[in-house]
Coordinates of C-alpha atoms and ligand atoms in Angstrom, one line a residue:
M1 CA -31.3 177.4 175.3
G2 CA -29.1 174.9 177.2
Q3 CA -28.4 174.8 180.9
S4 CA -26.0 177.0 182.7
V5 CA -23.1 174.9 184.1
V6 CA -20.4 176.0 186.5
I7 CA -17.3 173.8 186.6
I8 CA -15.0 174.1 189.6
G9 CA -11.5 173.0 188.5
G10 CA -9.4 173.6 185.5
G11 CA -7.6 170.3 184.8
I12 CA -8.4 167.6 182.2
A13 CA -11.6 166.6 184.1
A14 CA -13.0 170.2 183.8
L15 CA -11.9 170.8 180.2
T16 CA -13.2 167.5 178.7
S17 CA -16.6 167.8 180.5
A18 CA -16.8 171.4 179.3
Y19 CA -16.0 170.3 175.7
T20 CA -19.0 167.8 175.7
L21 CA -21.4 170.3 177.2
A22 CA -20.4 173.2 175.0
N23 CA -20.9 171.0 171.9
K24 CA -24.4 170.2 173.1
G25 CA -25.2 173.9 173.5
H26 CA -24.9 174.4 177.2
R27 CA -23.5 177.6 178.8
V28 CA -20.4 176.7 180.6
T29 CA -18.2 178.7 183.1
I30 CA -15.0 177.2 184.4
I31 CA -13.7 178.5 187.7
N32 CA -10.1 177.7 188.5
Q33 CA -8.1 178.7 191.6
T34 CA -4.8 178.8 189.7
D35 CA -4.1 180.5 186.4
T36 CA -0.6 179.0 186.0
N37 CA 0.3 175.7 184.3
S38 CA 1.0 174.1 187.7
A39 CA -1.8 171.5 187.9
P40 CA -1.2 167.8 187.5
S41 CA -3.0 167.9 184.1
F42 CA -0.1 170.0 182.8
G43 CA 2.8 168.3 184.6
N44 CA 2.1 164.6 184.0
A45 CA 3.9 162.2 181.7
G46 CA 1.3 162.3 179.0
L47 CA 1.2 158.6 178.6
L48 CA -2.1 157.0 177.4
S49 CA -1.7 153.6 179.0
A50 CA -5.1 151.9 179.2
F51 CA -3.9 148.7 177.5
E52 CA -1.8 145.6 178.6
K53 CA -0.7 147.4 181.8
A54 CA -1.7 146.3 185.3
P55 CA -3.7 148.8 187.4
L56 CA -2.2 150.0 190.7
A57 CA -4.6 147.9 192.8
A58 CA -3.2 144.6 191.4
P59 CA -2.5 141.3 193.1
G60 CA 1.0 141.1 194.6
V61 CA 1.5 144.9 194.7
I62 CA 1.7 145.0 198.5
T63 CA 4.3 142.3 198.9
K64 CA 6.4 143.7 196.1
T65 CA 6.2 147.3 197.5
L66 CA 7.1 146.2 201.0
K67 CA 10.1 144.2 199.6
L68 CA 11.3 147.2 197.6
M69 CA 10.8 149.5 200.6
L70 CA 13.0 147.4 202.7
Q71 CA 15.7 147.5 200.0
G72 CA 15.2 151.3 199.9
K73 CA 14.3 151.1 196.2
S74 CA 10.6 151.4 196.2
P75 CA 9.0 154.0 193.9
I76 CA 6.0 153.9 196.2
V77 CA 6.6 155.9 199.4
L78 CA 4.2 155.4 202.2
R79 CA 4.3 158.1 204.9
P80 CA 2.2 157.0 207.9
N81 CA 0.2 159.8 209.4
L82 CA -2.7 160.2 211.9
D83 CA -5.5 160.8 209.5
P84 CA -8.2 158.1 209.8
H85 CA -9.3 158.7 206.2
F86 CA -5.8 157.6 205.0
Y87 CA -6.2 154.3 206.9
R88 CA -9.7 153.7 205.5
W89 CA -8.3 154.3 202.0
L90 CA -5.4 151.9 202.7
V91 CA -7.8 149.2 203.8
R92 CA -10.0 149.6 200.7
F93 CA -6.9 149.6 198.6
M94 CA -5.7 146.3 200.1
A95 CA -9.2 144.8 199.7
S96 CA -9.1 145.7 196.0
T97 CA -5.9 143.9 195.0
T98 CA -7.8 140.7 194.1
R99 CA -7.8 138.7 190.8
A100 CA -11.5 139.3 190.4
R101 CA -11.1 143.0 190.6
L102 CA -8.1 142.9 188.3
K103 CA -10.1 141.1 185.6
K104 CA -12.9 143.7 185.8
T105 CA -10.5 146.7 185.8
L106 CA -8.6 145.5 182.8
I107 CA -11.8 145.2 180.8
L108 CA -13.0 148.6 181.8
F109 CA -9.6 150.1 181.0
E110 CA -9.8 148.7 177.5
R111 CA -13.3 150.0 176.9
Y112 CA -12.8 153.6 178.2
G113 CA -9.2 153.7 177.0
E114 CA -10.3 153.0 173.4
Q115 CA -13.0 155.7 173.6
S116 CA -10.5 158.2 174.8
I117 CA -7.9 157.4 172.1
Q118 CA -10.7 157.8 169.5
A119 CA -11.7 161.1 171.1
Y120 CA -8.0 162.3 170.9
H121 CA -7.9 161.3 167.2
R122 CA -11.1 163.4 166.6
L123 CA -9.6 166.4 168.5
T124 CA -6.7 166.4 166.1
Q125 CA -8.5 165.6 162.9
E126 CA -11.8 167.4 163.3
E127 CA -10.9 170.3 165.6
G128 CA -7.4 170.7 164.2
L129 CA -5.6 170.6 167.6
D130 CA -1.9 169.8 167.7
F131 CA -0.8 168.4 171.0
D132 CA 2.0 166.1 170.0
F133 CA -0.4 163.1 170.0
H134 CA 1.1 159.8 168.9
H135 CA -0.7 156.5 168.9
D136 CA 2.5 154.6 168.7
G137 CA 2.5 152.4 171.8
V138 CA 4.9 152.3 174.7
M139 CA 8.3 150.5 175.1
L140 CA 8.1 148.6 178.3
V141 CA 11.7 148.1 179.5
F142 CA 12.5 145.4 182.1
T143 CA 15.5 145.6 184.4
E144 CA 14.6 142.6 186.5
A145 CA 14.6 139.0 185.0
E146 CA 11.7 137.8 187.1
S147 CA 9.2 140.5 186.1
Y148 CA 10.3 140.1 182.4
R149 CA 9.7 136.4 182.5
E150 CA 6.3 137.0 184.1
K151 CA 5.2 139.5 181.5
L152 CA 6.5 137.3 178.6
R153 CA 4.1 134.6 179.7
H154 CA 1.2 136.9 178.8
A155 CA 2.7 138.7 175.8
T156 CA 1.5 136.1 173.3
D157 CA -0.9 138.1 171.1
S158 CA 1.1 139.8 168.4
S159 CA -1.7 142.3 167.7
K160 CA -1.0 143.8 171.1
Y161 CA 2.6 142.9 172.0
E162 CA 5.9 143.0 170.1
V163 CA 8.7 141.2 172.0
L164 CA 12.1 142.8 171.1
D165 CA 15.7 142.2 171.9
Y166 CA 17.9 145.2 172.8
A167 CA 19.6 145.3 169.3
S168 CA 16.3 145.5 167.4
A169 CA 14.8 148.1 169.8
K170 CA 18.0 150.2 170.2
E171 CA 17.0 152.9 167.7
R172 CA 13.7 153.5 169.3
L173 CA 15.0 153.3 172.9
G174 CA 17.6 156.1 172.6
F175 CA 19.4 156.6 175.9
V176 CA 18.6 153.1 177.3
A177 CA 21.7 151.1 178.0
P178 CA 22.2 147.4 176.9
N179 CA 22.2 146.1 180.5
I180 CA 18.4 145.5 180.5
E181 CA 16.6 142.1 180.6
G182 CA 14.3 142.8 177.7
V183 CA 11.8 145.1 176.0
I184 CA 8.1 144.5 175.1
H185 CA 6.4 147.0 172.9
L186 CA 2.8 147.5 174.1
K187 CA 1.4 148.5 170.7
R188 CA -2.0 150.0 171.6
N189 CA -1.0 152.7 174.0
G190 CA -0.2 156.4 173.1
R191 CA 1.2 159.7 174.3
L192 CA 0.7 163.4 174.1
D193 CA 2.1 166.6 175.5
P194 CA -0.3 167.4 178.4
G195 CA 0.6 171.1 178.6
R196 CA -0.1 171.6 174.9
L197 CA -3.3 169.7 175.1
M198 CA -4.6 171.8 178.0
E199 CA -3.6 175.1 176.3
Q200 CA -5.1 174.1 173.0
L201 CA -8.3 172.7 174.5
K202 CA -8.7 175.8 176.5
A203 CA -8.4 178.0 173.4
L204 CA -10.9 175.8 171.6
L205 CA -13.3 176.1 174.5
V206 CA -13.0 179.9 174.5
R207 CA -13.9 179.8 170.7
K208 CA -16.9 177.7 171.6
G209 CA -18.1 180.3 174.1
V210 CA -16.9 178.7 177.4
C211 CA -16.1 181.4 180.0
F212 CA -12.9 181.0 182.1
V213 CA -12.5 182.6 185.5
S214 CA -8.9 182.1 186.7
G215 CA -7.3 182.8 190.1
E216 CA -10.6 182.3 191.8
E217 CA -11.1 179.7 194.6
I218 CA -14.5 178.4 195.4
V219 CA -14.8 178.2 199.2
D220 CA -18.4 177.1 199.8
F221 CA -21.9 176.6 198.4
D222 CA -25.3 178.0 199.1
V223 CA -27.7 175.1 199.3
G224 CA -31.4 174.5 199.3
P225 CA -33.1 171.3 200.5
K226 CA -32.0 169.1 197.5
Q227 CA -30.0 171.4 195.3
I228 CA -27.0 173.7 195.1
K229 CA -28.1 177.3 194.5
S230 CA -24.7 178.9 194.1
A231 CA -21.0 178.4 194.5
R232 CA -19.2 181.1 196.5
S233 CA -15.6 182.5 196.3
K234 CA -14.4 185.1 198.8
T235 CA -15.7 187.9 196.7
R236 CA -18.4 186.5 194.3
T237 CA -21.3 184.2 194.0
Y238 CA -21.9 182.0 190.9
E239 CA -25.4 180.7 190.3
A240 CA -26.1 177.9 187.8
D241 CA -28.5 175.1 187.0
T242 CA -25.8 172.5 187.4
F243 CA -22.4 172.4 189.1
I244 CA -19.5 170.0 188.4
L245 CA -16.8 169.5 191.0
A246 CA -13.5 168.7 189.2
S247 CA -11.0 169.9 191.7
G248 CA -8.4 167.1 191.4
H249 CA -7.1 165.9 194.8
H250 CA -8.9 168.8 196.7
T251 CA -11.9 167.2 198.4
A252 CA -12.8 169.9 201.0
L253 CA -15.8 171.2 198.9
A254 CA -17.3 167.7 198.6
A255 CA -16.9 167.2 202.4
K256 CA -18.8 170.4 202.9
L257 CA -21.7 168.8 201.1
G258 CA -21.5 165.8 203.4
T259 CA -19.9 163.6 200.7
P260 CA -16.5 162.4 201.9
L261 CA -14.8 161.2 198.7
M262 CA -12.6 158.1 199.0
L263 CA -9.5 159.5 197.4
I264 CA -6.1 160.6 198.6
P265 CA -3.3 162.7 197.0
A266 CA -0.4 160.7 195.6
K267 CA 2.6 162.8 195.0
G268 CA 4.7 162.4 191.9
Y269 CA 7.6 164.3 190.2
N270 CA 8.6 165.3 186.8
I271 CA 12.0 166.4 185.4
T272 CA 11.8 168.1 182.1
F273 CA 15.0 168.9 180.1
E274 CA 16.4 169.3 176.7
M275 CA 18.3 166.2 175.3
E276 CA 20.6 165.6 172.5
E277 CA 18.5 164.3 169.5
S278 CA 20.9 161.4 168.9
I279 CA 20.1 159.7 172.3
K280 CA 16.4 160.9 172.6
P281 CA 14.1 157.9 172.5
K282 CA 11.7 157.8 169.5
Q283 CA 8.8 156.4 171.6
C284 CA 7.7 156.6 175.2
V285 CA 9.9 154.3 177.4
M286 CA 8.5 152.9 180.6
F287 CA 11.0 151.3 183.0
N288 CA 8.7 148.7 184.4
D289 CA 10.8 147.8 187.5
L290 CA 12.0 151.4 188.3
F291 CA 8.5 152.9 187.9
I292 CA 10.0 155.7 185.7
I293 CA 8.4 157.0 182.5
A294 CA 10.6 158.8 179.9
T295 CA 8.4 160.7 177.4
P296 CA 10.1 162.2 174.4
R297 CA 8.4 165.5 173.4
Q298 CA 8.8 167.8 170.5
H299 CA 11.4 170.1 172.1
D300 CA 12.4 168.3 175.3
M301 CA 12.2 165.1 177.3
R302 CA 10.2 164.4 180.4
L303 CA 10.9 161.9 183.2
T304 CA 8.2 161.2 185.7
S305 CA 8.2 159.0 188.7
K306 CA 7.3 158.3 192.4
L307 CA 4.1 157.7 194.1
E308 CA 4.2 159.1 197.6
I309 CA 1.1 158.7 199.7
G310 CA 0.4 160.1 203.2
T311 CA 1.6 163.6 202.4
S312 CA 0.1 166.7 201.0
N313 CA 3.2 168.8 201.1
P314 CA 3.6 170.3 197.6
D315 CA 7.4 171.1 197.9
I316 CA 9.9 169.6 195.5
N317 CA 12.1 167.3 197.6
M318 CA 15.4 167.3 195.7
K319 CA 16.4 164.0 197.4
R320 CA 13.5 162.3 195.6
V321 CA 14.5 163.9 192.3
Q322 CA 18.1 162.8 192.8
S323 CA 16.9 159.2 193.6
I324 CA 14.9 159.1 190.4
L325 CA 17.9 160.1 188.4
A326 CA 20.3 157.8 190.3
N327 CA 18.0 154.8 189.7
L328 CA 17.5 155.7 186.0
K329 CA 21.2 156.2 185.3
T330 CA 22.0 152.6 186.2
H331 CA 20.2 151.6 183.0
T332 CA 21.0 154.4 180.6
V333 CA 24.0 155.7 178.7
K334 CA 25.5 158.9 180.1
F335 CA 23.3 161.9 179.4
E336 CA 23.2 165.5 180.5
L337 CA 20.2 167.3 181.9
Q338 CA 20.2 170.5 179.7
N339 CA 18.1 173.3 181.2
P340 CA 16.3 171.1 183.7
R341 CA 12.9 172.1 185.2
Y342 CA 11.6 170.2 188.3
W343 CA 7.9 169.8 189.2
A344 CA 5.8 168.0 191.8
G345 CA 2.1 167.4 191.8
F346 CA -0.6 165.1 193.1
R347 CA -2.7 162.3 191.5
P348 CA -6.2 162.1 192.9
L349 CA -6.0 158.4 193.8
T350 CA -9.0 156.2 194.6
P351 CA -8.4 152.8 196.2
N352 CA -9.3 150.7 193.2
D353 CA -8.4 152.8 190.1
M354 CA -12.0 153.7 189.4
P355 CA -12.9 157.4 189.0
L356 CA -15.5 159.1 191.1
I357 CA -18.1 160.3 188.6
G358 CA -21.8 160.9 188.9
R359 CA -24.4 162.9 190.8
D360 CA -24.3 163.7 194.5
S361 CA -26.8 161.6 196.3
T362 CA -28.3 164.6 198.1
Y363 CA -27.8 167.5 195.8
R364 CA -28.8 166.2 192.4
N365 CA -27.5 169.2 190.5
M366 CA -23.9 168.6 191.8
V367 CA -22.0 166.2 189.5
Y368 CA -18.5 164.9 190.4
G369 CA -15.7 164.6 188.0
M370 CA -13.1 163.4 190.6
G371 CA -10.7 160.6 191.3
Y372 CA -9.0 160.4 187.9
G373 CA -6.0 158.9 189.7
W374 CA -2.8 158.1 187.8
L375 CA -4.6 157.8 184.5
G376 CA -6.5 161.1 184.1
M377 CA -5.1 161.9 180.6
T378 CA -5.7 158.3 179.6
F379 CA -9.4 158.4 180.4
G380 CA -10.2 162.1 180.5
P381 CA -12.1 162.4 177.1
A382 CA -14.2 159.3 177.8
L383 CA -15.1 160.5 181.3
G384 CA -15.9 164.0 179.9
E385 CA -18.3 162.4 177.5
I386 CA -20.0 160.4 180.3
I387 CA -20.3 163.5 182.6
G388 CA -21.6 165.6 179.7
R389 CA -24.2 163.1 178.7
L390 CA -25.4 162.6 182.3
I391 CA -26.1 166.4 182.4
D392 CA -27.3 166.9 178.8
E393 CA -29.8 163.9 179.0
D394 CA -30.8 164.7 182.6
L395 CA -30.0 161.2 183.7
E396 CA -29.9 159.8 187.2
N397 CA -26.7 157.9 188.0
H398 CA -28.5 154.5 187.6
Q399 CA -29.7 155.4 184.2
S400 CA -26.2 155.7 182.9
D401 CA -24.6 152.4 182.1
D402 CA -21.2 154.1 182.1
V403 CA -21.6 155.6 185.6
L404 CA -22.7 152.2 186.9
L405 CA -19.8 150.4 185.2
F406 CA -16.9 152.8 185.7
S407 CA -17.7 155.0 188.7
G408 CA -16.1 154.2 192.0
F409 CA -19.5 155.2 193.6
Y410 CA -20.8 151.9 192.3
Q411 CA -17.5 150.0 192.2
G412 CA -16.4 149.8 195.8
C413 CA -15.2 153.3 196.6
L414 CA -18.0 154.4 199.0
Ligands
FAD1 C1 3.8 162.7 188.3 C2 2.5 162.4 187.6 C3 2.5 161.7 186.4 C4 1.3 161.4 185.8 N1 1.4 160.7 184.6 C5 0.2 160.4 183.9 C6 0.2 159.8 182.7 O1 1.3 159.5 182.1 N2 -1.0 159.5 182.1 C7 -2.2 159.7 182.6 O2 -3.2 159.4 182.1 N3 -2.2 160.4 183.8 C8 -1.1 160.7 184.5 N4 -1.1 161.4 185.7 C9 -2.4 161.6 186.3 C10 -3.1 162.9 185.8 O3 -2.2 163.9 185.7 C11 -4.3 163.2 186.7 O4 -5.2 162.1 186.8 C12 -5.1 164.3 186.1 O5 -4.3 165.4 185.8 C13 -6.2 164.8 187.1 O6 -6.9 165.8 186.5 P1 -8.0 166.6 187.3 O7 -8.6 167.5 186.3 O8 -8.9 165.7 188.0 O9 -7.2 167.5 188.4 P2 -6.1 168.6 188.3 O10 -5.3 168.5 187.1 O11 -5.4 168.5 189.6 O12 -6.9 169.9 188.3 C14 -7.7 170.3 189.3 C15 -7.8 171.8 189.3 O13 -8.8 172.2 190.2 C16 -8.4 173.5 190.8 N5 -9.1 173.6 192.1 C17 -9.0 172.8 193.2 N6 -9.8 173.3 194.2 C18 -10.4 174.4 193.7 C19 -11.4 175.3 194.2 N7 -11.8 175.2 195.5 N8 -11.8 176.4 193.5 C20 -11.3 176.5 192.2 N9 -10.4 175.6 191.6 C21 -10.0 174.6 192.3 C22 -6.9 173.3 190.9 O14 -6.3 174.6 190.9 C23 -6.6 172.6 189.6 O15 -6.3 173.5 188.6 C24 0.1 161.7 186.3 C25 0.0 162.5 187.5 C26 1.2 162.8 188.2 C27 1.2 163.6 189.4

């Protein structure tokens, strides 16, 4: 008989960890405070972009952002506030934008991105899930000559890059207008419909015996000297051998255990609408200099953008939505937003693009699945396997090469 595991959360971190553990015979309960499809794991762009794409903490990002902020065009919005945690995060972020860190991050992205892509292939082929998964790359569109030239210098390996002119890419780009500088197809990336993935994965987990408790917020823990005895909601107590905290950008529960996690919420938006098939892109289009992703989905289109830090206000600011559309429309043909839906959510952002995975240093039976950042769908399955193995094989953090390599706990996030 396996262990009993209670997972607090309900996004990609929770579901992929549950998948590994259920396959290994453990008894898993997932407790989620919402029961709607509102979490970031449902509302994101669905781009799987581990390859040939710079991380957020990259050299030059600060100067570039400040320049764009002064011009009023920056996709990154910094809202200063009085929270010292926010400033500690910013200092770590700035310290992470080095060439040495970039080299390491790109290698780790390749390694865990590849594992995740393989895992998504298995979910479709072996488990029969259909979540609009395409391993067809991303079309990186440049609207600034300087950034295009810079990327071209690196785009030499034809197994990874395809440099295209507008005419040859037109069919695949759909609504993109000719007034762009260039297009580079990053061949190894992929995409999926995150909402469908989450729904199908949840149904699969139910079939595998995982128990879901929705609409239940965990507010505290009962602890012994070195272990968590139970997790408590306002009305119930949940006992288990092991607990996983996978609560996205919500860090209050970790703080109660004396573990302040080095992550902050980074707000982003999506606009989902129906689009005429004749101008719908055939592949995911990423506007490199506008920081806008356009993902074609089976029945609609999704635009995602903005990275607002220093706020935890969940409201949809229509001015931000309008600015995304205004920026985008300078480089597209005319298109109509048919039946538009607007959404805002938070990325759980660490200062150096590393997730926070591994055991708590005091309470060994608490495992974190946090800090998935702006790439939670890209790395979710690989991280779920790492967390699942840590618990299944009863490893300490230092006995897992993957935790040592890819967890922010060992890579500069403490
Ligand atoms: C605009 C935008 C675009 C993005 N685009 C991409 C993309 O293209 N590709 C990519 O790889 N990633 C993308 N991401 C990032 C990705 O969505 C996140 O990394 C990922 O969803 C995080 O998953 P999670 O499971 O950690 O958290 P979440 O999805 O936030 O789930 C956390 C869950 O925990 C629950 N919870 C919190 N506290 C409690 C509690 N106390 N008790 C019970 N339940 C609790 C919440 O209700 C929530 O359901 C994007 C994010 C945003 C915002």
